């Protein structure tokens, strides 16, 4: 038997109802904050991720699905291509390619699969889904403003509240800017020099190439050493400090609770200034529901104009796991089961079903070979609210028997009265 590949999975009903629910609510929130949808390709040139996410990150150094494409001619070496491990790089690539800065501040959102070759476990998959957003544009459009940082974070708090995720916590930090980073890296290198020999092989490499990434280390034995390293909060320049303070002040003013964690650097190189993560208590080891931050130099790093921005990516798999609603609660049930009873009734039943669906009702259409008893039991199994009986007598009399399957009450109604009665739910 051929099975889904390790780290991938089928999402099946009724659980997909939760995914639909979450995506519909996210779209609603994005509309309210004036974000618009962008869909970028699922694979891109490998270079894009190497240059944005960073060569030394776990994502680029270990986790990407990369292959050498074939060139046009047989002898041609094709491009190196990669399944996207995240979507910010693709959005910024599209921003540059389509000169989206001509529209001022761009507020874009995406929903889609991402791919990382991680060790699969609960809440960690090789194909997973993200709901994300990016607000970027020229500095003249206000893209650097702390207002933007606070707005996207507050958007997230509103979304979590709307979909009924309780028990989240927000951690916030500033990872500084291009001006502070060399100073901090230097201090880290110095602090690491005498101790790095006791650390894991990854950290030994990171210490030499990109010391900030040492903070991504999950090896327990390394943690006491990491705890003693310099703190980025001591290296922020005056502008970054003020920026961070303003983000904190706005969040406090709008009532979004947070804690500052000056060890939070997030595992991607492009972050500058504000970095944040929302965690959830019920998720276990993989407790981060979403993460995000500012990436003021990313557009330039990819050959574009200055386009400071801030964005986030919600892990949709984990968001769905943290919902208090059950799939059964949000799964739409048919409003009515239309049961053709007797030979030749299927046409009339199909007509009625079509009319009722036009009235925005959820309709399940039965099969003419079913008798009344079987129709009833099928309708009950589907948890339909009503059963509509379409038999020869009903058609002749233009009076259809509509049975409320909850109360057992049955009424005879004309065709044009049916939708209203079903919509009333009683
Ligand atoms: P990142 O792009 O690493 O900042 O991740 C953003 C969010 O995506 C995380 O907080 C997780 O919720 C989710 N995520 C990242 N990697 C995975 C994965 N392998 N499986 C499931 N969710 C993931």
CSV table of C-alpha atoms and ligand atoms in Angstrom, one decimal:
chain,number,residue,atom,x,y,z
A,1,UNK,CA,0.0,0.0,0.0
A,2,UNK,CA,1.3,3.5,-0.9
A,3,UNK,CA,1.0,5.8,2.1
A,4,UNK,CA,1.5,9.6,2.6
A,5,UNK,CA,5.2,10.4,2.8
A,6,UNK,CA,6.7,10.7,6.3
A,7,UNK,CA,6.0,14.2,7.7
A,8,UNK,CA,3.1,14.8,5.4
A,9,UNK,CA,-0.5,14.0,6.1
A,10,UNK,CA,-4.0,14.0,4.7
A,11,UNK,CA,-6.4,16.5,6.3
A,12,UNK,CA,-9.8,14.9,6.3
A,13,UNK,CA,-13.3,15.9,7.2
A,14,UNK,CA,-14.5,16.6,9.9
A,15,UNK,CA,-11.1,18.2,10.9
A,16,UNK,CA,-11.0,20.2,7.6
A,17,UNK,CA,-14.0,22.1,8.9
A,18,UNK,CA,-11.7,23.5,11.6
A,19,UNK,CA,-9.2,24.6,8.9
A,20,UNK,CA,-12.0,26.2,6.9
A,21,UNK,CA,-13.2,28.0,10.0
A,22,UNK,CA,-9.7,29.3,10.9
A,23,UNK,CA,-9.1,30.5,7.3
A,24,UNK,CA,-12.4,32.2,7.1
A,25,UNK,CA,-11.9,34.0,10.3
A,26,UNK,CA,-8.3,35.0,9.2
A,27,UNK,CA,-9.7,36.4,6.0
A,28,UNK,CA,-12.3,38.3,7.9
A,29,UNK,CA,-9.6,39.8,10.1
A,30,UNK,CA,-7.3,40.6,7.2
A,31,UNK,CA,-10.1,42.5,5.5
A,32,UNK,CA,-10.8,44.5,8.7
A,33,UNK,CA,-7.1,45.6,8.7
A,34,UNK,CA,-7.0,46.2,5.0
A,35,UNK,CA,-4.6,43.4,4.1
A,36,UNK,CA,-4.9,41.8,0.6
A,37,UNK,CA,-4.1,38.4,-0.6
A,38,UNK,CA,-0.9,37.4,-2.4
A,39,UNK,CA,-0.2,33.9,-3.8
A,40,UNK,CA,3.4,33.2,-4.6
A,41,UNK,CA,4.8,30.0,-6.2
A,42,UNK,CA,5.5,26.9,-4.0
A,43,UNK,CA,9.0,26.7,-5.3
A,44,UNK,CA,11.6,29.4,-5.9
A,45,UNK,CA,15.2,29.7,-6.8
A,46,UNK,CA,17.3,28.3,-3.9
A,47,UNK,CA,19.3,31.5,-3.8
A,48,UNK,CA,16.3,33.4,-2.6
A,49,UNK,CA,16.1,31.5,0.7
A,50,UNK,CA,19.9,31.4,1.1
A,51,UNK,CA,20.1,35.2,0.8
A,52,UNK,CA,17.1,36.0,3.0
A,53,UNK,CA,16.6,33.4,5.6
A,54,UNK,CA,20.4,33.0,5.9
A,55,UNK,CA,23.0,30.3,5.0
A,56,UNK,CA,23.7,29.5,8.7
A,57,UNK,CA,20.1,29.0,9.8
A,58,UNK,CA,18.8,25.5,10.5
A,59,UNK,CA,16.2,26.0,7.7
A,60,UNK,CA,18.7,26.7,5.0
A,61,UNK,CA,21.6,24.5,6.2
A,62,UNK,CA,19.6,21.4,7.0
A,63,UNK,CA,15.9,21.6,6.2
A,64,UNK,CA,15.2,22.6,2.7
A,65,UNK,CA,13.8,20.4,-0.1
A,66,UNK,CA,16.2,21.3,-2.9
A,67,UNK,CA,16.8,19.8,-6.3
A,68,UNK,CA,18.7,20.6,-9.4
A,69,UNK,CA,16.3,21.3,-12.2
A,70,UNK,CA,17.1,20.2,-15.7
A,71,UNK,CA,18.1,22.8,-18.2
A,72,UNK,CA,16.4,23.2,-21.6
A,73,UNK,CA,19.1,21.3,-23.5
A,74,UNK,CA,20.1,18.0,-22.1
A,75,UNK,CA,23.6,19.2,-21.4
A,76,UNK,CA,22.4,22.3,-19.6
A,77,UNK,CA,22.9,22.5,-15.9
A,78,UNK,CA,19.5,23.6,-14.6
A,79,UNK,CA,18.8,26.0,-11.7
A,80,UNK,CA,18.8,24.9,-8.1
A,81,UNK,CA,15.2,25.1,-6.9
A,82,UNK,CA,13.7,24.8,-3.5
A,83,UNK,CA,10.2,24.1,-2.1
A,84,UNK,CA,9.5,27.2,0.0
A,85,UNK,CA,10.3,26.7,3.7
A,86,UNK,CA,8.6,30.0,4.5
A,87,UNK,CA,6.8,32.7,2.6
A,88,UNK,CA,8.3,36.1,3.5
A,89,UNK,CA,11.1,35.7,1.0
A,90,UNK,CA,8.7,34.9,-1.8
A,91,UNK,CA,6.5,37.9,-0.9
A,92,UNK,CA,9.5,40.3,-0.8
A,93,UNK,CA,10.7,38.8,-4.1
A,94,UNK,CA,7.3,39.5,-5.6
A,95,UNK,CA,7.3,43.0,-4.1
A,96,UNK,CA,10.6,43.8,-5.9
A,97,UNK,CA,9.7,42.0,-9.2
A,98,UNK,CA,6.3,43.8,-9.5
A,99,UNK,CA,7.5,47.1,-8.1
A,100,UNK,CA,4.8,47.0,-5.6
A,101,UNK,CA,6.3,50.1,-3.8
A,102,UNK,CA,4.5,52.2,-6.4
A,103,UNK,CA,1.4,51.5,-4.4
A,104,UNK,CA,2.9,52.8,-1.2
A,105,UNK,CA,2.4,50.6,1.9
A,106,UNK,CA,1.6,47.1,0.9
A,107,UNK,CA,-0.3,45.0,3.3
A,108,UNK,CA,-0.3,41.4,2.0
A,109,UNK,CA,-1.4,38.1,3.4
A,110,UNK,CA,-1.0,34.5,2.3
A,111,UNK,CA,-2.3,31.1,3.3
A,112,UNK,CA,-0.5,28.0,2.1
A,113,UNK,CA,1.8,25.1,2.5
A,114,UNK,CA,5.5,25.4,3.4
A,115,UNK,CA,8.1,22.6,3.4
A,116,UNK,CA,10.9,21.8,5.8
A,117,UNK,CA,12.8,18.5,6.3
A,118,UNK,CA,12.4,18.5,10.1
A,119,UNK,CA,12.2,15.5,12.3
A,120,UNK,CA,8.4,14.8,12.3
A,121,UNK,CA,6.6,14.8,15.6
A,122,UNK,CA,3.3,16.1,17.0
A,123,UNK,CA,2.9,19.6,15.8
A,124,UNK,CA,5.9,19.4,13.5
A,125,UNK,CA,5.5,18.3,9.9
A,126,UNK,CA,7.5,18.4,6.7
A,127,UNK,CA,4.6,19.9,4.8
A,128,UNK,CA,2.9,22.3,7.1
A,129,UNK,CA,0.7,25.3,6.6
A,130,UNK,CA,1.1,29.0,7.4
A,131,UNK,CA,-1.2,31.9,7.5
A,132,UNK,CA,0.9,34.9,7.3
A,133,UNK,CA,1.0,38.6,6.5
A,134,UNK,CA,3.5,41.3,5.6
A,135,UNK,CA,3.2,45.1,5.8
A,136,UNK,CA,6.1,46.6,3.8
A,137,UNK,CA,6.8,49.6,1.7
A,138,UNK,CA,9.0,52.6,1.3
A,139,UNK,CA,9.9,54.5,4.5
A,140,UNK,CA,8.0,57.5,3.2
A,141,UNK,CA,4.8,55.4,3.5
A,142,UNK,CA,5.4,54.9,7.2
A,143,UNK,CA,6.6,51.3,6.9
A,144,UNK,CA,9.2,51.8,9.7
A,145,UNK,CA,6.7,53.1,12.2
A,146,UNK,CA,6.3,51.2,15.5
A,147,UNK,CA,2.6,51.8,14.8
A,148,UNK,CA,2.9,49.0,12.2
A,149,UNK,CA,4.6,46.6,14.6
A,150,UNK,CA,1.9,47.1,17.2
A,151,UNK,CA,-0.9,46.9,14.6
A,152,UNK,CA,0.1,43.5,13.3
A,153,UNK,CA,0.7,42.1,16.8
A,154,UNK,CA,-2.7,43.5,17.9
A,155,UNK,CA,-4.3,41.9,14.8
A,156,UNK,CA,-3.0,38.6,15.9
A,157,UNK,CA,-4.4,39.0,19.4
A,158,UNK,CA,-7.7,39.8,17.8
A,159,UNK,CA,-7.6,36.8,15.6
A,160,UNK,CA,-6.8,34.4,18.4
A,161,UNK,CA,-9.6,35.9,20.5
A,162,UNK,CA,-12.1,35.7,17.6
A,163,UNK,CA,-11.4,32.0,16.9
A,164,UNK,CA,-11.5,31.2,20.6
A,165,UNK,CA,-7.9,30.3,21.3
A,166,UNK,CA,-7.4,31.0,25.0
A,167,UNK,CA,-4.2,30.6,27.0
A,168,UNK,CA,-1.7,32.2,24.6
A,169,UNK,CA,1.3,34.2,25.7
A,170,UNK,CA,3.2,36.8,23.7
A,171,UNK,CA,6.9,37.2,24.0
A,172,UNK,CA,8.5,40.3,22.5
A,173,UNK,CA,12.1,41.4,21.9
A,174,UNK,CA,14.1,43.8,19.8
A,175,UNK,CA,17.0,42.1,17.9
A,176,UNK,CA,18.4,45.5,16.9
A,177,UNK,CA,19.3,46.8,13.5
A,178,UNK,CA,22.2,46.6,11.0
A,179,UNK,CA,24.1,49.2,13.1
A,180,UNK,CA,23.9,47.2,16.4
A,181,UNK,CA,24.4,43.7,15.0
A,182,UNK,CA,28.2,43.9,14.3
A,183,UNK,CA,28.8,45.1,17.9
A,184,UNK,CA,26.7,42.4,19.4
A,185,UNK,CA,28.2,39.7,17.1
A,186,UNK,CA,31.6,40.9,18.2
A,187,UNK,CA,30.7,40.6,21.9
A,188,UNK,CA,29.2,37.2,21.3
A,189,UNK,CA,32.3,36.0,19.5
A,190,UNK,CA,34.4,37.2,22.4
A,191,UNK,CA,32.2,35.5,25.0
A,192,UNK,CA,32.0,32.3,23.0
A,193,UNK,CA,35.7,32.0,22.3
A,194,UNK,CA,36.7,30.4,25.6
A,195,UNK,CA,33.6,28.2,26.0
A,196,UNK,CA,32.6,27.1,22.5
A,197,UNK,CA,34.8,24.0,22.7
A,198,UNK,CA,32.3,22.6,25.2
A,199,UNK,CA,29.3,23.3,22.9
A,200,UNK,CA,27.6,21.1,20.2
A,201,UNK,CA,29.1,20.9,16.7
A,202,UNK,CA,26.4,23.2,15.3
A,203,UNK,CA,27.2,25.9,17.8
A,204,UNK,CA,30.9,25.6,17.1
A,205,UNK,CA,30.2,26.3,13.5
A,206,UNK,CA,27.7,29.1,14.3
A,207,UNK,CA,30.2,30.7,16.6
A,208,UNK,CA,32.6,31.2,13.7
A,209,UNK,CA,30.1,32.1,11.0
A,210,UNK,CA,27.0,33.7,12.6
A,211,UNK,CA,27.2,33.8,16.4
A,212,UNK,CA,23.6,35.1,16.8
A,213,UNK,CA,22.3,31.7,15.6
A,214,UNK,CA,23.8,30.1,18.8
A,215,UNK,CA,20.6,31.2,20.4
A,216,UNK,CA,18.6,28.8,18.2
A,217,UNK,CA,20.4,25.9,19.9
A,218,UNK,CA,18.1,23.4,21.6
A,219,UNK,CA,20.8,21.1,23.0
A,220,UNK,CA,20.2,20.9,26.8
A,221,UNK,CA,23.9,20.8,27.7
A,222,UNK,CA,24.6,24.1,25.9
A,223,UNK,CA,21.8,26.0,27.7
A,224,UNK,CA,23.8,27.0,30.8
A,225,UNK,CA,26.5,28.4,28.5
A,226,UNK,CA,24.0,30.3,26.4
A,227,UNK,CA,22.4,31.8,29.5
A,228,UNK,CA,25.7,33.5,30.3
A,229,UNK,CA,26.1,35.1,26.9
A,230,UNK,CA,25.7,38.9,26.4
A,231,UNK,CA,22.2,40.2,26.0
A,232,UNK,CA,21.1,42.0,22.8
A,233,UNK,CA,19.1,44.4,24.9
A,234,UNK,CA,22.5,45.9,26.1
A,235,UNK,CA,23.5,46.6,22.5
A,236,UNK,CA,20.5,48.4,21.0
A,237,UNK,CA,21.3,51.9,19.7
A,238,UNK,CA,19.1,54.9,20.8
A,239,UNK,CA,16.8,54.6,17.7
A,240,UNK,CA,16.1,50.9,18.2
A,241,UNK,CA,15.6,51.4,21.9
A,242,UNK,CA,13.0,54.2,21.3
A,243,UNK,CA,11.3,52.2,18.5
A,244,UNK,CA,11.0,49.2,20.8
A,245,UNK,CA,9.7,51.3,23.7
A,246,UNK,CA,7.0,52.8,21.4
A,247,UNK,CA,5.9,49.3,20.3
A,248,UNK,CA,5.5,48.4,24.0
A,249,UNK,CA,3.6,51.5,24.8
A,250,UNK,CA,1.1,51.1,22.0
A,251,UNK,CA,0.5,47.4,22.9
A,252,UNK,CA,0.0,48.4,26.5
A,253,UNK,CA,-2.4,51.1,25.4
A,254,UNK,CA,-4.5,48.7,23.3
A,255,UNK,CA,-4.5,46.1,26.1
A,256,UNK,CA,-2.4,43.3,24.5
A,257,UNK,CA,-0.4,41.6,27.3
A,258,UNK,CA,3.2,40.6,26.6
A,259,UNK,CA,6.5,39.8,28.3
A,260,UNK,CA,9.9,40.9,27.0
A,261,UNK,CA,12.3,38.0,26.4
A,262,UNK,CA,15.7,39.3,25.5
A,263,UNK,CA,16.8,35.8,24.4
A,264,UNK,CA,14.2,35.6,21.6
A,265,UNK,CA,16.1,36.0,18.3
A,266,UNK,CA,14.0,33.8,16.1
A,267,UNK,CA,15.7,31.4,13.7
A,268,UNK,CA,15.9,33.5,10.6
A,269,UNK,CA,18.6,36.0,9.7
A,270,UNK,CA,16.5,38.7,8.2
A,271,UNK,CA,14.9,39.9,11.4
A,272,UNK,CA,15.7,43.4,12.7
A,273,UNK,CA,14.2,45.3,15.6
A,274,UNK,CA,10.9,43.8,16.8
A,275,UNK,CA,10.7,40.0,17.0
A,276,UNK,CA,7.9,38.2,18.6
A,277,UNK,CA,6.4,34.8,19.2
A,278,UNK,CA,3.0,33.6,20.5
A,279,UNK,CA,3.0,30.4,22.4
A,280,UNK,CA,0.3,28.2,23.7
A,281,UNK,CA,0.3,26.1,26.8
A,282,UNK,CA,-1.7,23.2,25.4
A,283,UNK,CA,0.7,22.5,22.5
A,284,UNK,CA,3.4,20.6,24.4
A,285,UNK,CA,7.0,20.7,23.1
A,286,UNK,CA,6.2,22.5,19.9
A,287,UNK,CA,4.5,25.3,21.7
A,288,UNK,CA,5.0,28.2,19.3
A,289,UNK,CA,1.8,28.9,17.4
A,290,UNK,CA,3.3,31.8,15.4
A,291,UNK,CA,6.2,34.0,15.1
A,292,UNK,CA,7.2,37.2,13.3
A,293,UNK,CA,9.2,40.3,13.3
A,294,UNK,CA,10.6,43.2,11.4
A,295,UNK,CA,12.9,42.8,8.4
A,296,UNK,CA,14.0,46.3,7.5
A,297,UNK,CA,17.0,45.3,5.3
A,298,UNK,CA,15.5,42.3,3.5
A,299,UNK,CA,14.4,44.0,0.3
A,300,UNK,CA,17.8,45.5,-0.2
A,301,UNK,CA,19.5,42.2,0.5
A,302,UNK,CA,17.4,40.8,-2.4
A,303,UNK,CA,18.3,43.6,-4.7
A,304,UNK,CA,15.3,45.8,-4.2
A,305,UNK,CA,14.8,49.3,-2.9
A,306,UNK,CA,14.5,50.2,0.8
A,307,UNK,CA,11.3,48.6,2.0
A,308,UNK,CA,11.1,48.2,5.8
A,309,UNK,CA,8.5,45.7,6.8
A,310,UNK,CA,7.0,43.6,9.5
A,311,UNK,CA,5.3,40.3,9.2
A,312,UNK,CA,4.3,37.1,10.9
A,313,UNK,CA,3.6,33.5,10.1
A,314,UNK,CA,1.0,31.5,12.0
A,315,UNK,CA,1.6,27.7,12.0
A,316,UNK,CA,-1.9,26.7,10.9
A,317,UNK,CA,-1.5,23.1,12.0
A,318,UNK,CA,-0.7,24.2,15.5
A,319,UNK,CA,-3.4,26.9,15.5
A,320,UNK,CA,-6.0,24.2,14.7
A,321,UNK,CA,-4.6,22.0,17.5
A,322,UNK,CA,-5.0,24.9,20.0
A,323,UNK,CA,-8.7,25.6,19.2
A,324,UNK,CA,-11.1,24.9,21.9
A,325,UNK,CA,-13.9,24.3,19.4
A,326,UNK,CA,-14.3,20.7,18.2
A,327,UNK,CA,-14.4,19.8,14.5
A,328,UNK,CA,-17.9,18.5,15.1
A,329,UNK,CA,-19.1,21.9,16.4
A,330,UNK,CA,-17.9,23.9,13.4
A,331,UNK,CA,-18.7,21.2,10.7
A,332,UNK,CA,-21.6,22.5,8.7
A,333,UNK,CA,-24.6,20.1,8.8
A,334,UNK,CA,-27.1,19.9,6.0
A,335,UNK,CA,-30.1,22.1,6.6
A,336,UNK,CA,-32.3,19.7,4.7
A,337,UNK,CA,-32.2,16.2,3.2
A,338,UNK,CA,-34.3,16.0,0.1
A,339,UNK,CA,-35.7,12.5,-0.3
A,340,UNK,CA,-37.3,11.5,-3.6
A,341,UNK,CA,-39.7,8.7,-2.7
A,342,UNK,CA,-40.8,6.6,-5.7
A,343,UNK,CA,-39.8,6.1,-9.3
A,344,UNK,CA,-39.4,9.3,-11.3
A,345,UNK,CA,-39.2,11.6,-8.3
A,346,UNK,CA,-35.5,12.2,-8.7
A,347,UNK,CA,-36.0,15.0,-11.2
A,348,UNK,CA,-38.4,16.9,-9.1
A,349,UNK,CA,-36.2,16.4,-6.0
A,350,UNK,CA,-33.2,17.7,-8.0
A,351,UNK,CA,-35.2,20.8,-9.0
A,352,UNK,CA,-36.2,21.5,-5.4
A,353,UNK,CA,-32.6,20.9,-4.2
A,354,UNK,CA,-31.4,23.4,-6.8
A,355,UNK,CA,-33.9,26.0,-5.7
A,356,UNK,CA,-33.2,25.6,-2.0
A,357,UNK,CA,-29.4,25.8,-2.6
A,358,UNK,CA,-30.0,29.1,-4.4
A,359,UNK,CA,-31.6,30.3,-1.1
A,360,UNK,CA,-28.2,29.6,0.6
A,361,UNK,CA,-29.3,26.4,2.3
A,362,UNK,CA,-27.1,23.4,2.7
A,363,UNK,CA,-28.8,20.6,0.9
A,364,UNK,CA,-28.1,16.9,0.7
A,365,UNK,CA,-29.9,15.2,-2.2
A,366,UNK,CA,-31.2,11.7,-1.6
A,367,UNK,CA,-31.4,8.8,-4.0
A,368,UNK,CA,-34.6,7.6,-5.6
A,369,UNK,CA,-33.8,4.0,-4.8
A,370,UNK,CA,-34.1,4.7,-1.1
A,371,UNK,CA,-37.4,4.1,0.7
A,372,UNK,CA,-38.7,6.5,3.3
A,373,UNK,CA,-37.2,4.5,6.2
A,374,UNK,CA,-33.7,4.5,4.6
A,375,UNK,CA,-34.0,8.2,3.7
A,376,UNK,CA,-34.9,9.0,7.3
A,377,UNK,CA,-32.0,7.1,8.7
A,378,UNK,CA,-29.5,8.5,6.2
A,379,UNK,CA,-30.8,12.1,7.0
A,380,UNK,CA,-30.4,11.4,10.7
A,381,UNK,CA,-26.9,10.1,10.2
A,382,UNK,CA,-25.9,13.2,8.4
A,383,UNK,CA,-27.5,15.2,11.2
A,384,UNK,CA,-29.7,17.1,8.7
A,385,UNK,CA,-32.2,19.4,10.4
A,386,UNK,CA,-35.1,18.7,8.1
A,387,UNK,CA,-36.3,15.9,5.8
A,388,UNK,CA,-38.2,17.0,2.7
A,389,UNK,CA,-40.3,14.3,1.2
A,390,UNK,CA,-40.8,14.4,-2.6
A,391,UNK,CA,-43.4,11.8,-3.5
A,392,UNK,CA,-45.9,11.6,-6.3
A,393,UNK,CA,-48.8,12.8,-4.1
A,394,UNK,CA,-46.7,15.8,-2.8
A,395,UNK,CA,-45.8,16.8,-6.3
A,396,UNK,CA,-49.4,16.5,-7.5
A,397,UNK,CA,-50.8,18.5,-4.6
A,398,UNK,CA,-47.9,21.0,-4.6
A,399,UNK,CA,-47.6,20.4,-0.9
A,400,UNK,CA,-44.4,18.9,0.3
A,401,UNK,CA,-44.0,17.1,3.6
A,402,UNK,CA,-41.2,18.8,5.6
A,403,UNK,CA,-40.2,17.0,8.8
A,404,UNK,CA,-38.2,18.6,11.5
A,405,UNK,CA,-35.8,15.8,12.5
A,406,UNK,CA,-35.2,17.4,15.9
A,407,UNK,CA,-38.8,17.7,17.1
A,408,UNK,CA,-40.4,15.2,14.8
A,409,UNK,CA,-43.0,17.8,13.8
A,410,UNK,CA,-44.2,17.5,10.2
A,411,UNK,CA,-45.9,20.2,8.0
A,412,UNK,CA,-47.1,20.3,4.4
A,413,UNK,CA,-45.9,23.3,2.6
A,414,UNK,CA,-46.0,24.8,-0.9
A,415,UNK,CA,-42.8,25.0,-2.9
A,416,UNK,CA,-42.3,28.7,-2.2
A,417,UNK,CA,-42.7,28.4,1.5
A,418,UNK,CA,-40.1,25.7,2.0
A,419,UNK,CA,-36.9,27.8,2.2
A,420,UNK,CA,-38.3,30.2,4.7
A,421,UNK,CA,-39.5,27.5,7.0
A,422,UNK,CA,-36.1,25.7,6.8
A,423,UNK,CA,-34.2,28.9,7.4
A,424,UNK,CA,-36.3,29.5,10.5
A,425,UNK,CA,-34.9,26.3,11.8
A,426,UNK,CA,-38.1,25.3,13.6
B,1,LIG,P1,8.9,30.3,11.4
B,1,LIG,O1,8.7,30.5,10.0
B,1,LIG,O2,10.0,29.3,11.7
B,1,LIG,O3,9.0,31.6,12.2
B,1,LIG,O4,7.6,29.6,12.0
B,1,LIG,C1,6.3,30.2,12.2
B,1,LIG,C2,5.4,29.2,12.7
B,1,LIG,O5,5.2,28.2,11.8
B,1,LIG,C3,5.8,28.5,14.0
B,1,LIG,O6,5.5,29.3,15.1
B,1,LIG,C4,5.1,27.2,13.9
B,1,LIG,O7,3.8,27.4,14.5
B,1,LIG,C5,4.9,27.0,12.4
B,1,LIG,N1,5.9,25.9,12.0
B,1,LIG,C6,7.2,26.1,11.7
B,1,LIG,N2,7.7,24.9,11.3
B,1,LIG,C7,6.8,24.0,11.4
B,1,LIG,C8,6.7,22.6,11.1
B,1,LIG,N3,7.7,21.9,10.7
B,1,LIG,N4,5.5,22.0,11.3
B,1,LIG,C9,4.4,22.7,11.8
B,1,LIG,N5,4.4,24.0,12.0
B,1,LIG,C10,5.6,24.6,11.8
